[in-house]
Amino acid sequence: MKPASAEPSQSTEILILGGGPAGSAAATILAQAGRPVQLLERERFPRFHIGESLLPHSRTLFRKLGFDPQVEAAGFTPKFGATFFSACGQHVRRIDFAHAEGLPCPEAFQVPRDRFDQLLLEHAEAKGARVFQGWRVLEIEFGREGVQVRAQGPGEESRILRARFLIDASGRSGLVSRTLGLRKRDPKLQKVALFGHFRKVKSGWGEKPGDIRIVTRSDSGWLWFIPLPDDCTSVGLVIDRDRIPAGFPGQDEAAFRQWIGQSKIVAEMMASAERMTPLRVEADFSYRPERYAGERWLLAGDAGSFLDPVFSSGVHLALASGMDAAEVLLQHRGTGALPRRALREFERLQIQRYRLFRRFVLGFDRPEFRDLFFHQPVPEGIYRAVVSILAGQDRPSPSLRWRLQLFFTLVALQRRFTLVPRLHHPAG
Ligand SMILES: Cc1cc2nc3c(=O)[nH]c(=O)nc-3n(C[C@H](O)[C@H](O)[C@H](O)COP(=O)(O)OP(=O)(O)OC[C@H]3O[C@@H](n4cnc5c(N)ncnc54)[C@H](O)[C@@H]3O)c2cc1C
């Protein structure tokens, strides 16, 4: 452990901005390999963060990070699947991770992010990364020999720090993307989320203990219910930005309850619920950068791209891209610019992952997708392919790809030919 007075060095080989899952994963991989790495995080952990539901494929990444034992020992809520309810509550689809292909362990976790992120950041530090909390990055400049950032520490004055290479893992702040004007909003996925933690939320609607519950809304959007320890449930509403009608609740709890209570099943779940935290709002959903990397920098996690969280893919994609970014730097031994071929490959991987999950997220908004998604039974091979992706398989085999293509072809046909009975979408 470094002494409390320690400050970041003025120059370092690799600088990481942000100590969420992407930054901590990148720092761990680099530090494990003995590379000098310095990480700046503006907050002091533990700090609140939304995004508590993890995917089982992340366990493979935890093992590579040497972090799996800590996750197992932390006492997080085990999660073996996800249960989706139609707006009327009559149609239920359980995604059981045990049916995913190529998954070493079907157990994922629901995690309070303040604790999970702190454990992961401490793990990076224990592996040798130099971590500085309470350091906010204000500006970034790019030069031929490296990058320079201006950061403000716990004192008043800001400091200039230099590095050969930079990984931006600053989450939705997207420091590099914003500096270079790279961020492109996904026009089809502009949503707003409103959420808080509640106690006494009712369970037992056909889900298994530990499942995330997703309830679709008949007009637009969906709600999540994530069980956390100590009778705490994370509850959130996601809705299309351009369909927000007058009377949208904002942070007014009574209006929030009235709004979500339009769905009968949600009204019953929330009948005795008591709010434990303030209601919070997140907008600016779903974006991607024009580029994920340059000669001296790489984008990881939400600092690169962000997708509507209906399938809980965010933390998994953040871990994976943080580890990819670290691998690019590990392959590059010199001090010169990162080779173009490595940057292209890094970018190709990030785009491929984004598109894979985006296809499901976009589909989930469409009635024909929901008709097939909720339809029981589905041919075994197709169901397994869908479950595999929803468990976090981000590099599907050709066989999985082929079956996914078949699934989306059926969705397209359903639009015109009614292959399976259409779901009713009554208002609650
Ligand atoms: C409403 C909502 C629900 C979600 N639900 C889920 C879910 O159930 N499951 C899931 O997997 N994902 C979910 N996500 C997504 C998930 O939260 C993110 O994808 C994930 O946290 C990304 O990790 P990250 O490391 O890229 O960024 P973050 O976790 O956001 O970490 C970025 C870090 O950078 C720091 N930082 C920012 N600016 C600066 C600066 N100027 N200087 C220094 N440090 C800085 C921040 O303090 C932060 O700690 C959800 C997201 C939203 C908005």
PDB file of C-alpha atoms in Angstrom, residues 14 16 18-39 61-68 70 116-131 167 169 319 322-327 330:
ATOM      1  CA  ILE A  14       0.729   4.113 -18.984  1.00  0.00           C
ATOM      2  CA  ILE A  16      -5.542   5.036 -16.970  1.00  0.00           C
ATOM      3  CA  GLY A  18     -11.204   6.035 -14.236  1.00  0.00           C
ATOM      4  CA  GLY A  19     -11.343   3.235 -11.669  1.00  0.00           C
ATOM      5  CA  GLY A  20     -14.612   1.502 -12.663  1.00  0.00           C
ATOM      6  CA  PRO A  21     -14.610  -2.077 -14.035  1.00  0.00           C
ATOM      7  CA  ALA A  22     -12.918  -1.118 -17.338  1.00  0.00           C
ATOM      8  CA  GLY A  23     -10.080   0.850 -15.718  1.00  0.00           C
ATOM      9  CA  SER A  24      -9.490  -1.653 -12.924  1.00  0.00           C
ATOM     10  CA  ALA A  25      -9.463  -4.606 -15.348  1.00  0.00           C
ATOM     11  CA  ALA A  26      -6.963  -2.851 -17.648  1.00  0.00           C
ATOM     12  CA  ALA A  27      -4.771  -1.852 -14.697  1.00  0.00           C
ATOM     13  CA  THR A  28      -4.784  -5.403 -13.305  1.00  0.00           C
ATOM     14  CA  ILE A  29      -3.688  -7.003 -16.589  1.00  0.00           C
ATOM     15  CA  LEU A  30      -0.896  -4.471 -17.081  1.00  0.00           C
ATOM     16  CA  ALA A  31       0.314  -4.590 -13.488  1.00  0.00           C
ATOM     17  CA  GLN A  32       0.243  -8.407 -13.462  1.00  0.00           C
ATOM     18  CA  ALA A  33       2.585  -8.312 -16.435  1.00  0.00           C
ATOM     19  CA  GLY A  34       4.911  -5.956 -14.585  1.00  0.00           C
ATOM     20  CA  ARG A  35       4.161  -2.834 -16.634  1.00  0.00           C
ATOM     21  CA  PRO A  36       4.264   0.506 -14.812  1.00  0.00           C
ATOM     22  CA  VAL A  37       0.704   1.822 -14.679  1.00  0.00           C
ATOM     23  CA  GLN A  38      -0.883   4.736 -12.887  1.00  0.00           C
ATOM     24  CA  LEU A  39      -4.689   5.151 -12.500  1.00  0.00           C
ATOM     25  CA  LEU A  61     -12.699 -12.665 -17.149  1.00  0.00           C
ATOM     26  CA  PHE A  62     -12.522 -12.620 -13.334  1.00  0.00           C
ATOM     27  CA  ARG A  63     -10.386 -15.762 -13.500  1.00  0.00           C
ATOM     28  CA  LYS A  64      -7.972 -14.117 -15.928  1.00  0.00           C
ATOM     29  CA  LEU A  65      -7.771 -11.166 -13.569  1.00  0.00           C
ATOM     30  CA  GLY A  66      -7.208 -13.439 -10.555  1.00  0.00           C
ATOM     31  CA  PHE A  67     -10.323 -11.817  -9.070  1.00  0.00           C
ATOM     32  CA  ASP A  68     -12.760 -14.746  -8.959  1.00  0.00           C
ATOM     33  CA  GLN A  70     -12.761 -12.289  -4.079  1.00  0.00           C
ATOM     34  CA  PHE A 116     -17.871  -4.530  -6.189  1.00  0.00           C
ATOM     35  CA  ASP A 117     -16.023  -1.636  -7.812  1.00  0.00           C
ATOM     36  CA  GLN A 118     -14.027  -1.019  -4.651  1.00  0.00           C
ATOM     37  CA  LEU A 119     -12.956  -4.675  -4.448  1.00  0.00           C
ATOM     38  CA  LEU A 120     -11.894  -4.626  -8.099  1.00  0.00           C
ATOM     39  CA  LEU A 121      -9.954  -1.377  -7.749  1.00  0.00           C
ATOM     40  CA  GLU A 122      -8.204  -2.663  -4.610  1.00  0.00           C
ATOM     41  CA  HIS A 123      -7.370  -5.815  -6.529  1.00  0.00           C
ATOM     42  CA  ALA A 124      -5.675  -3.772  -9.285  1.00  0.00           C
ATOM     43  CA  GLU A 125      -3.694  -1.944  -6.621  1.00  0.00           C
ATOM     44  CA  ALA A 126      -2.712  -5.192  -4.915  1.00  0.00           C
ATOM     45  CA  LYS A 127      -1.384  -6.431  -8.271  1.00  0.00           C
ATOM     46  CA  GLY A 128       0.903  -3.400  -8.475  1.00  0.00           C
ATOM     47  CA  ALA A 129      -1.058  -0.624 -10.208  1.00  0.00           C
ATOM     48  CA  ARG A 130      -0.542   2.822  -8.628  1.00  0.00           C
ATOM     49  CA  VAL A 131      -4.072   4.032  -7.888  1.00  0.00           C
ATOM     50  CA  ILE A 167      -6.444   4.228 -21.574  1.00  0.00           C
ATOM     51  CA  ALA A 169     -11.931   4.320 -18.825  1.00  0.00           C
ATOM     52  CA  LEU A 319     -14.230  -5.622 -18.360  1.00  0.00           C
ATOM     53  CA  GLY A 322     -10.437  -2.889 -20.604  1.00  0.00           C
ATOM     54  CA  MET A 323      -8.615  -6.188 -20.905  1.00  0.00           C
ATOM     55  CA  ASP A 324      -8.362  -5.843 -24.706  1.00  0.00           C
ATOM     56  CA  ALA A 325      -6.884  -2.354 -24.326  1.00  0.00           C
ATOM     57  CA  ALA A 326      -4.311  -3.684 -21.856  1.00  0.00           C
ATOM     58  CA  GLU A 327      -3.412  -6.504 -24.276  1.00  0.00           C
ATOM     59  CA  LEU A 330       1.308  -5.512 -23.655  1.00  0.00           C
TER      60      LEU A 330
END
